[in-house]
Coordinates of C-alpha atoms and ligand atoms in Angstrom, one line a residue:
M15 CA 174.2 44.2 135.6
N16 CA 170.9 44.9 137.2
T17 CA 171.1 48.0 139.5
K18 CA 167.7 47.7 141.1
T19 CA 168.3 48.5 144.8
Q20 CA 166.3 50.1 147.5
N21 CA 166.9 53.6 148.7
R22 CA 168.3 54.9 145.4
R23 CA 167.4 58.4 144.4
F24 CA 167.0 59.5 140.8
V25 CA 166.8 63.3 140.3
V26 CA 165.4 64.8 137.1
I27 CA 166.1 68.4 136.1
G28 CA 163.3 69.6 133.8
G29 CA 159.7 68.3 133.9
V30 CA 158.2 68.5 130.4
T31 CA 159.0 65.8 127.8
A32 CA 162.3 64.1 128.1
G33 CA 162.4 64.5 131.9
I34 CA 159.0 63.1 132.6
N35 CA 159.6 60.1 130.3
A36 CA 162.8 59.3 132.2
A37 CA 161.0 59.6 135.6
K38 CA 158.1 57.4 134.4
A39 CA 160.5 54.7 133.0
V40 CA 162.4 54.5 136.3
K41 CA 159.3 54.2 138.3
R42 CA 157.8 51.6 136.0
Y43 CA 160.9 49.3 136.0
D44 CA 162.1 50.0 139.6
P45 CA 159.2 51.3 141.8
D46 CA 161.6 51.3 144.8
T47 CA 163.8 54.1 143.4
E48 CA 162.8 57.5 144.8
V49 CA 162.2 59.9 141.9
V50 CA 162.4 63.6 142.3
V51 CA 161.6 66.0 139.4
L52 CA 162.8 69.6 139.6
E53 CA 161.0 72.0 137.4
K54 CA 161.7 75.7 137.6
R55 CA 158.3 76.8 136.2
E56 CA 154.7 76.0 137.2
F57 CA 153.6 73.3 134.8
I58 CA 155.0 69.8 134.0
A59 CA 154.2 67.1 131.4
Y60 CA 152.3 69.2 128.8
D61 CA 152.2 68.9 125.1
T62 CA 154.2 71.9 123.8
S63 CA 153.4 70.9 120.2
S64 CA 149.7 71.7 120.8
L65 CA 150.4 75.4 121.8
P66 CA 149.6 76.8 118.3
Y67 CA 146.2 75.0 118.5
Y68 CA 145.6 76.3 122.0
I69 CA 146.2 79.8 120.7
A70 CA 143.8 79.2 117.8
N71 CA 141.2 78.0 120.3
V72 CA 141.1 74.5 118.8
M73 CA 141.8 73.5 122.4
E74 CA 140.2 76.2 124.5
D75 CA 141.5 75.4 127.9
H76 CA 145.2 75.1 128.7
R77 CA 144.5 72.2 131.0
Q78 CA 143.7 70.1 127.8
L79 CA 147.4 70.2 127.1
I80 CA 148.5 68.8 130.4
E81 CA 149.1 65.1 130.6
L82 CA 150.1 64.9 134.2
T83 CA 149.9 67.3 137.1
P84 CA 152.4 67.3 140.1
E85 CA 149.5 66.0 142.3
R86 CA 148.7 63.1 139.9
A87 CA 152.4 62.3 139.5
S88 CA 152.7 61.9 143.2
Q89 CA 149.4 60.0 143.9
E90 CA 149.4 57.7 140.8
L91 CA 153.1 57.3 139.9
H92 CA 154.8 58.1 143.2
I93 CA 157.0 60.7 141.5
D94 CA 157.9 63.6 143.7
V95 CA 157.6 66.8 141.7
W96 CA 159.1 70.1 142.9
T97 CA 157.7 72.8 140.8
R98 CA 159.2 76.4 140.9
H99 CA 162.5 74.7 142.0
E100 CA 165.5 75.5 139.8
A101 CA 168.7 73.5 139.7
M102 CA 171.5 76.0 140.1
A103 CA 174.6 73.8 140.0
I104 CA 175.6 70.1 139.8
Y105 CA 178.6 68.7 141.7
P106 CA 179.3 65.4 140.1
A107 CA 182.1 64.4 142.4
E108 CA 179.7 64.6 145.4
N109 CA 176.5 63.5 143.5
R110 CA 174.8 66.7 144.7
V111 CA 172.5 69.3 143.0
I112 CA 172.0 72.8 144.5
V113 CA 168.4 73.7 144.1
L114 CA 166.7 77.2 144.5
D115 CA 163.2 77.3 145.8
R116 CA 161.9 80.2 143.6
E117 CA 159.0 81.0 145.9
T118 CA 160.9 81.2 149.2
G119 CA 164.4 82.0 147.9
E120 CA 165.7 79.1 150.0
E121 CA 168.6 77.1 148.7
K122 CA 168.6 73.3 149.2
T123 CA 171.0 70.5 148.5
L124 CA 169.8 67.3 147.0
S125 CA 171.9 64.2 146.6
Y126 CA 171.4 61.7 143.8
D127 CA 172.5 58.2 142.7
A128 CA 171.5 59.0 139.1
L129 CA 170.7 62.3 137.5
M130 CA 168.9 63.3 134.3
I131 CA 169.4 66.7 132.6
A132 CA 166.3 67.5 130.6
T133 CA 166.6 71.3 130.6
G134 CA 165.3 71.6 127.0
G135 CA 165.9 74.6 124.7
V136 CA 165.7 78.3 125.0
P137 CA 164.0 80.3 122.2
I138 CA 166.5 82.5 120.3
A139 CA 165.8 86.2 120.8
P140 CA 167.4 88.6 118.3
P141 CA 169.5 91.2 120.2
I142 CA 168.0 94.2 118.5
P143 CA 166.5 97.4 119.9
G144 CA 163.0 97.2 121.3
I145 CA 163.1 93.4 121.9
N146 CA 161.7 93.8 125.4
L147 CA 158.6 95.7 124.5
P148 CA 155.5 94.1 126.1
N149 CA 153.7 93.1 122.9
I150 CA 156.6 91.0 121.6
F151 CA 156.2 87.3 122.4
Q152 CA 158.0 84.1 122.1
I153 CA 156.2 80.8 122.4
R154 CA 158.0 77.9 124.1
T155 CA 156.3 77.0 127.4
L156 CA 152.7 76.6 128.5
A157 CA 153.0 79.8 130.5
D158 CA 154.1 81.6 127.3
G159 CA 151.0 80.3 125.6
I160 CA 148.7 81.4 128.4
N161 CA 150.3 84.9 128.5
L162 CA 150.0 85.3 124.7
K163 CA 146.4 84.1 124.7
Q164 CA 145.5 86.4 127.6
Y165 CA 147.1 89.4 125.8
M166 CA 145.1 88.6 122.7
V167 CA 141.8 88.4 124.6
E168 CA 142.5 91.7 126.5
H169 CA 143.9 93.7 123.5
A170 CA 142.2 92.0 120.5
P171 CA 145.2 92.9 118.1
S172 CA 144.2 93.0 114.5
K173 CA 147.8 93.0 112.9
V174 CA 150.5 90.5 113.8
T175 CA 154.1 90.3 112.5
I176 CA 155.6 86.9 112.8
I177 CA 159.4 86.7 112.7
G178 CA 160.6 83.5 111.1
G179 CA 159.1 81.3 108.3
G180 CA 159.9 77.9 109.8
Y181 CA 157.3 75.4 111.0
L182 CA 156.5 77.3 114.2
G183 CA 156.1 80.6 112.4
L184 CA 153.8 79.0 109.9
E185 CA 151.7 77.3 112.6
M186 CA 151.4 80.6 114.5
A187 CA 150.5 82.3 111.2
E188 CA 147.6 79.9 110.8
A189 CA 146.5 80.4 114.5
C190 CA 146.5 84.2 114.2
N191 CA 144.7 84.0 110.9
A192 CA 142.0 81.9 112.5
L193 CA 141.6 84.6 115.1
G194 CA 140.9 87.1 112.4
M195 CA 144.2 88.9 112.4
E196 CA 146.1 90.3 109.4
V197 CA 149.3 88.3 109.3
T198 CA 152.7 89.2 108.0
I199 CA 155.6 86.7 108.1
L200 CA 159.2 88.0 107.9
E201 CA 161.8 85.5 106.7
K202 CA 165.4 86.3 106.7
F203 CA 166.4 83.9 103.9
G204 CA 165.0 83.4 100.4
N205 CA 163.3 80.2 101.5
I206 CA 160.7 79.3 104.1
M207 CA 160.9 76.0 106.1
G208 CA 164.6 76.0 106.4
S209 CA 166.4 74.1 103.6
M210 CA 163.2 72.4 102.2
G211 CA 163.1 72.3 98.4
S212 CA 161.2 74.8 96.4
E213 CA 158.7 72.3 94.9
I214 CA 157.1 72.0 98.4
T215 CA 157.7 75.5 99.7
A216 CA 155.9 76.8 96.5
L217 CA 152.8 75.0 97.6
I218 CA 153.0 76.6 101.0
E219 CA 153.5 80.1 99.5
T220 CA 150.4 79.6 97.3
D221 CA 148.4 78.5 100.4
L222 CA 149.6 81.5 102.4
R223 CA 148.5 83.9 99.5
E224 CA 145.1 82.2 99.4
H225 CA 144.7 82.9 103.1
Q226 CA 145.8 86.6 102.7
V227 CA 149.0 86.0 104.7
H228 CA 151.8 88.3 103.6
L229 CA 155.2 86.7 103.3
L230 CA 158.3 88.9 103.0
K231 CA 161.4 86.9 102.2
D232 CA 165.0 88.0 102.2
V233 CA 164.4 90.6 104.9
S234 CA 166.2 90.9 108.2
L235 CA 165.0 92.6 111.3
K236 CA 166.5 95.9 112.2
S237 CA 164.5 97.1 115.2
F238 CA 161.1 97.2 116.9
E239 CA 159.9 100.8 117.0
D240 CA 158.5 101.9 120.4
V241 CA 155.1 103.6 120.0
D242 CA 153.6 104.6 123.4
G243 CA 155.5 101.8 125.2
K244 CA 154.6 99.1 122.7
C245 CA 156.0 97.8 119.4
G246 CA 154.1 99.9 116.8
H247 CA 156.3 99.1 113.8
V248 CA 158.8 96.4 112.8
M249 CA 161.7 97.9 110.9
T250 CA 163.7 95.8 108.5
D251 CA 167.0 96.0 106.6
G252 CA 167.2 95.3 102.9
E253 CA 164.1 96.6 101.4
Q254 CA 163.6 98.9 104.4
H255 CA 160.1 98.0 105.4
R256 CA 158.3 99.8 108.2
L257 CA 155.5 97.4 109.1
E258 CA 152.7 98.6 111.3
T259 CA 151.9 96.0 113.9
E260 CA 150.0 95.4 117.1
I261 CA 151.7 92.3 118.2
V262 CA 154.9 90.5 117.3
I263 CA 155.7 86.8 117.6
I264 CA 159.3 85.7 117.3
A265 CA 159.8 82.1 116.1
I266 CA 163.4 81.9 114.9
G267 CA 164.5 78.7 116.6
V268 CA 165.9 77.3 119.8
R269 CA 169.3 76.8 121.2
P270 CA 170.1 74.0 123.7
E271 CA 170.0 75.0 127.5
I272 CA 173.4 73.6 128.5
A273 CA 174.6 76.0 131.3
L274 CA 174.2 73.4 134.1
A275 CA 175.9 70.7 132.1
R276 CA 178.8 72.8 131.1
G277 CA 179.2 74.0 134.7
A278 CA 179.4 70.4 135.8
G279 CA 182.1 69.6 133.3
I280 CA 179.9 67.4 131.1
E281 CA 181.1 67.1 127.5
I282 CA 179.4 69.4 125.0
G283 CA 179.4 68.4 121.3
N284 CA 180.3 70.4 118.3
T285 CA 176.6 71.2 117.7
G286 CA 176.6 73.1 121.0
A287 CA 174.3 70.6 122.6
I288 CA 175.1 68.0 125.3
S289 CA 176.9 65.0 123.9
I290 CA 175.2 61.6 124.9
N291 CA 175.6 58.0 123.9
T292 CA 172.9 55.7 122.6
S293 CA 171.9 55.0 126.3
S294 CA 171.3 58.7 126.8
Q295 CA 174.4 58.8 129.1
T296 CA 176.6 61.9 129.2
S297 CA 180.4 61.9 129.6
I298 CA 179.7 61.4 133.4
E299 CA 178.6 57.8 134.1
N300 CA 175.6 58.4 136.4
I301 CA 174.4 61.6 134.6
Y302 CA 172.0 61.1 131.7
A303 CA 170.5 63.7 129.4
G304 CA 167.9 63.9 126.6
G305 CA 165.6 66.2 124.6
D306 CA 166.3 69.6 123.3
C307 CA 169.4 70.1 125.4
T308 CA 171.2 67.2 123.7
E309 CA 172.4 66.3 120.3
V310 CA 171.4 63.2 118.3
T311 CA 173.0 61.1 115.7
H312 CA 171.5 61.6 112.2
L313 CA 171.0 58.1 110.9
V314 CA 171.4 59.2 107.2
S315 CA 174.5 61.2 107.5
G316 CA 176.0 59.4 110.6
E317 CA 176.9 62.8 112.0
K318 CA 175.8 64.4 115.3
T319 CA 173.2 67.0 114.7
Y320 CA 170.8 69.2 116.7
L321 CA 167.2 68.2 116.0
P322 CA 165.0 69.7 118.7
L323 CA 161.8 67.6 118.3
A324 CA 159.4 66.0 120.7
T325 CA 159.7 62.7 118.9
T326 CA 163.4 62.4 119.9
A327 CA 162.9 63.9 123.4
H328 CA 160.3 61.2 124.3
K329 CA 162.6 58.4 123.2
Q330 CA 165.8 59.8 124.7
G331 CA 164.0 60.3 128.0
W332 CA 162.5 56.9 128.1
V333 CA 165.8 55.2 127.1
A334 CA 167.6 57.1 129.9
G335 CA 165.1 55.9 132.5
R336 CA 165.3 52.3 131.3
N337 CA 169.1 52.3 131.3
I338 CA 169.2 53.8 134.8
V339 CA 167.4 50.8 136.0
D340 CA 168.9 48.2 133.8
P341 CA 172.2 49.5 132.3
G342 CA 172.6 48.4 128.6
C343 CA 169.1 47.2 128.3
C344 CA 168.1 49.3 125.3
V345 CA 169.4 52.0 123.0
F346 CA 168.1 54.9 120.9
K347 CA 170.4 54.8 117.8
G348 CA 169.4 58.2 116.5
A349 CA 166.9 60.0 114.3
V350 CA 166.3 60.7 110.6
G351 CA 164.6 64.1 111.2
T352 CA 161.0 63.3 110.4
S353 CA 158.5 66.1 111.0
V354 CA 155.0 67.1 109.8
T355 CA 153.3 70.5 109.9
K356 CA 149.8 71.6 109.2
V357 CA 149.8 74.9 107.2
F358 CA 146.2 75.8 106.7
D359 CA 144.8 73.1 104.4
L360 CA 148.2 71.6 103.7
E361 CA 150.1 68.8 105.2
I362 CA 153.8 69.5 104.9
A363 CA 156.3 66.8 105.8
R364 CA 159.9 65.9 105.6
T365 CA 162.3 63.2 106.6
G366 CA 166.1 62.7 106.1
L367 CA 168.3 65.2 104.4
S368 CA 167.3 68.1 102.1
L369 CA 169.2 68.5 98.8
M370 CA 171.2 71.4 100.3
E371 CA 172.1 69.4 103.4
A372 CA 173.1 66.3 101.4
K373 CA 175.4 68.4 99.1
R374 CA 176.9 70.1 102.1
L375 CA 177.7 66.7 103.6
G376 CA 179.5 65.6 100.4
F377 CA 176.8 63.3 98.9
E378 CA 176.5 63.2 95.1
A379 CA 172.8 64.1 95.5
T380 CA 170.0 64.6 93.0
T381 CA 166.2 64.9 93.2
A382 CA 163.1 63.5 91.6
T383 CA 159.8 65.2 92.0
I384 CA 156.3 63.9 91.2
S385 CA 152.7 64.8 91.7
A386 CA 150.2 62.0 92.1
D387 CA 146.7 61.2 93.4
S388 CA 146.1 60.6 97.1
R389 CA 143.1 58.3 96.4
V390 CA 141.6 56.7 93.3
K391 CA 141.1 59.7 90.9
T392 CA 137.3 59.5 90.8
Y393 CA 136.8 58.8 94.5
P394 CA 135.5 61.9 96.3
G395 CA 138.2 63.7 98.4
N396 CA 141.1 62.8 96.1
E397 CA 143.8 65.4 96.3
T398 CA 147.2 65.9 94.7
I399 CA 150.3 64.9 96.7
T400 CA 153.7 66.4 95.6
I401 CA 156.8 64.4 96.6
T402 CA 160.5 65.3 96.2
L403 CA 163.0 62.6 96.8
I404 CA 166.6 63.3 97.6
L405 CA 168.8 60.5 96.2
D406 CA 172.4 59.5 96.4
K407 CA 173.7 58.9 92.8
K408 CA 176.5 56.7 94.1
S409 CA 174.8 54.2 96.4
K410 CA 171.3 54.6 94.8
R411 CA 170.1 55.1 98.4
L412 CA 167.3 57.4 99.5
L413 CA 168.7 60.3 101.4
G414 CA 165.5 62.3 102.1
A415 CA 161.9 63.0 101.2
E416 CA 159.7 66.1 101.2
M417 CA 156.0 66.0 100.7
G418 CA 153.1 68.4 100.5
G419 CA 149.4 68.1 99.8
R420 CA 145.9 68.5 101.2
E421 CA 145.6 64.9 102.5
G422 CA 147.4 61.7 102.8
V423 CA 150.9 63.2 103.5
A424 CA 151.3 63.1 107.2
K425 CA 151.5 59.3 107.6
R426 CA 152.9 58.5 104.1
I427 CA 156.1 60.3 105.1
D428 CA 156.6 57.6 107.7
V429 CA 157.1 55.0 105.0
F430 CA 160.1 57.1 103.7
A431 CA 161.3 57.5 107.4
T432 CA 161.2 53.7 107.8
A433 CA 163.1 53.3 104.5
L434 CA 165.8 55.8 105.7
Y435 CA 166.1 54.0 109.0
N436 CA 166.8 50.8 107.1
Q437 CA 169.1 52.5 104.5
M438 CA 166.9 51.2 101.6
T439 CA 167.9 51.8 98.0
I440 CA 165.3 53.4 95.7
R441 CA 164.7 50.1 93.9
E442 CA 163.9 48.4 97.2
I443 CA 161.4 51.2 98.1
A444 CA 159.7 50.7 94.6
Q445 CA 159.1 47.1 95.6
L446 CA 157.2 47.8 98.8
D447 CA 153.8 46.1 99.2
L448 CA 151.7 49.2 100.1
S449 CA 148.0 49.0 100.6
Y450 CA 145.3 50.0 98.1
S451 CA 141.6 50.8 98.4
P452 CA 139.9 53.6 96.5
P453 CA 139.0 55.7 99.6
Y454 CA 142.6 55.6 100.8
A455 CA 145.1 55.1 98.0
P456 CA 145.4 54.3 94.3
P457 CA 147.0 51.0 93.3
W458 CA 150.2 52.8 92.4
D459 CA 150.6 54.7 95.6
P460 CA 152.3 58.1 95.3
I461 CA 155.2 56.6 97.2
L462 CA 155.7 54.0 94.5
I463 CA 155.3 56.5 91.7
A464 CA 158.0 58.7 93.4
A465 CA 160.3 55.7 93.8
N466 CA 160.0 54.8 90.2
A467 CA 160.7 58.4 89.1
G468 CA 163.8 58.1 91.4
I469 CA 164.9 54.9 89.6
K470 CA 164.7 56.7 86.2
K471 CA 166.7 59.6 87.6
L472 CA 169.5 57.4 88.7
I473 CA 169.8 55.3 85.5
Ligands
FAD510 C1 155.1 75.7 119.7 C2 155.9 74.5 119.5 C3 155.4 73.5 118.7 C4 156.1 72.3 118.5 N1 155.6 71.4 117.7 C5 156.3 70.2 117.6 C6 155.8 69.1 116.8 O1 154.7 69.3 116.2 N2 156.5 68.0 116.7 C7 157.7 67.8 117.3 O2 158.2 66.7 117.3 N3 158.2 68.8 118.1 C8 157.5 69.9 118.3 N4 158.1 70.9 119.1 C9 159.3 70.7 119.8 C10 159.0 70.0 121.1 O3 158.1 70.6 121.8 C11 160.3 69.9 121.9 O4 161.3 69.1 121.2 C12 160.1 69.2 123.2 O5 159.2 69.8 124.0 C13 161.5 69.1 124.0 O6 161.2 68.6 125.3 P1 162.3 68.7 126.4 O7 161.8 67.9 127.6 O8 163.7 68.4 125.9 O9 162.4 70.3 126.8 P2 161.4 71.4 127.2 O10 160.0 71.1 126.7 O11 162.0 72.7 126.8 O12 161.4 71.3 128.8 C14 162.5 71.6 129.5 C15 162.1 72.1 130.9 O13 163.2 72.2 131.8 C16 163.0 73.2 132.7 N5 164.3 73.7 133.2 C17 165.3 74.2 132.5 N6 166.3 74.5 133.3 C18 166.0 74.1 134.5 C19 166.6 74.1 135.8 N7 167.9 74.6 135.9 N8 166.0 73.7 136.9 C20 164.7 73.2 136.7 N9 164.1 73.1 135.6 C21 164.7 73.6 134.5 C22 162.3 74.3 131.8 O14 161.6 75.2 132.7 C23 161.4 73.4 131.0 O15 160.1 73.3 131.5 C24 157.4 72.1 119.2 C25 157.9 73.2 120.0 C26 157.2 74.3 120.2 C27 157.7 75.4 121.1

C-alpha cells in the first residue's frame, strides 16, 4: 500500500544521524509530506565520529563536521528544523507530541501522522565523588567537542587522564597526545577494546608504549579529588593510584536514551534499548525508531543486541523514512558489528563475534591467528597485518574476525563482514577471488592466508 498523500506530517525527535536520514528519505520519496525535526540542542546533522579529529585539530573548525544546517535543511530540502526544542512526551493515542521551546520556556503541542524516535545515546557517567568538577569531560555531541576544545585552548592542560580503554578512549588518547599532553588511560578490565582478543590488543599496547601513553589495566575509579575547585587527582581502587591530572575525559560507553519511548508505552527490548522490526517500526504502528536508542539483530548470533554505531544509525534512519512513505518497501535485517579505529599508526578493526562472545552464546568456538604482508614483500610500504579469525567448529562457519596493522586493515575487514552477512564457511572464504597487484596486495592476500589457517584449525 502506498501511503503518499498530501498534508501528512512526519515528526522526527533527534536531529543528528538516524533522525536526519529518516527526514531526508521521507522528503525524497514523498516531497508533499511536511517534515518537522525536533532537536533539543543547537546543531543538527554533524559527524560525531569526527569529534576526536576535531579535538586533535585535524579538522580545525567545528563547521567542517556539519553536513547540514537548519537553514539549508529548510531551503534545499524543505525540512523544517526546530532546534533547542525538546520533545517532552508522546501521546500515541492522540498522535501528539508535547514540545518545550528551551529558549522561551513555551510548551507546544505538535500532531503527527508518523513519528520517528532518534534520541540517540547518553554517555555513561560513573556515580562517584567529584564527577561534576569542571575539568571532567565527556564527548558525545558537537557542543561537547567545542567545549572541550575551548577548555584546552584556554587552560593548555599538560596531563590528561582518560577513563576507558575502548575505541573512543583510544581515539581521544591519540588526540590528546597529538596536542602534546601526557596521557594516562585507566581501564577497569584486564583487556582494552572490550572483548577483542589479545593478539590484536597486544599490538595496540605496544603502539601506546611507543607513543609514551600510560595504560593502567584492572583499575577502577574511586573518586576525583577536588583541588581548588578542579579535579587535581584521579583516585583508583585496586592498586590505589593517586594520579595527578589537569583534565579528565570519560569514555566508558553509552546507554540508549529511551525515556520518551518508555513513557509512550513503546516496547523496550531485553537489551534496554527500543525494540524495532526490520522496517524500523516500534511496537506502535506509526512510530518508528532508529540509531543509538534502539537495538539491532546481530546477524551472526541471531540475537538482539545493542551496537551503538553510526553505520547502523544511518541505515535504520533511512529505512524508517522509506517505510513511512512506502510501507514494506525495504528492510534492514541487522548488523554484524563491523568497526574500525585508528590508534596512532595502527588500523584496528573487528567484525562479528569475539571468542568470548561466541563462547558465551554457546558456540563451540576456536581461533586461528596469522601475520602476513599487506603488499608484495619487497614493494615499499609493505607492513604486517595480524588477523585472528573466530570459527565455529561445528558448522565450520566464520563467526568473527579481528585485525590490526599499519596499513591495509580498514577495508580488508569488510571482506570478512561480507562473508559473515552471507554466513560463509571458512572453505568458501578461502576460495574468494581477491585482487592482487604488488602495491596493494600479495597474490595470497592475508585474508586467504587467514582462511587457510582456519581450515587447518578445523580439520
Ligand atoms: C566521539 C565519537 C566517535 C564515534 N566514532 C564512530 C565511528 O568511527 N564509527 C561509527 O560507526 N560510530 C561512531 N560513533 C557512534 C556514532 O556517532 C553514533 O552511533 C551515532 O551518532 C548515533 O546517531 P543517533 O542519531 O542515533 O544519535 P545521536 O547522535 O546521539 O543523536 C541524538 C540526538 O537526539 C537529540 N535528542 C535526544 N532527546 C531529545 C528530545 N527529547 N527532544 C529533542 N531532541 C532530542 C539529542 O540532543 C541528539 O542530538 C562515535 C561516537 C562518538 C561519541
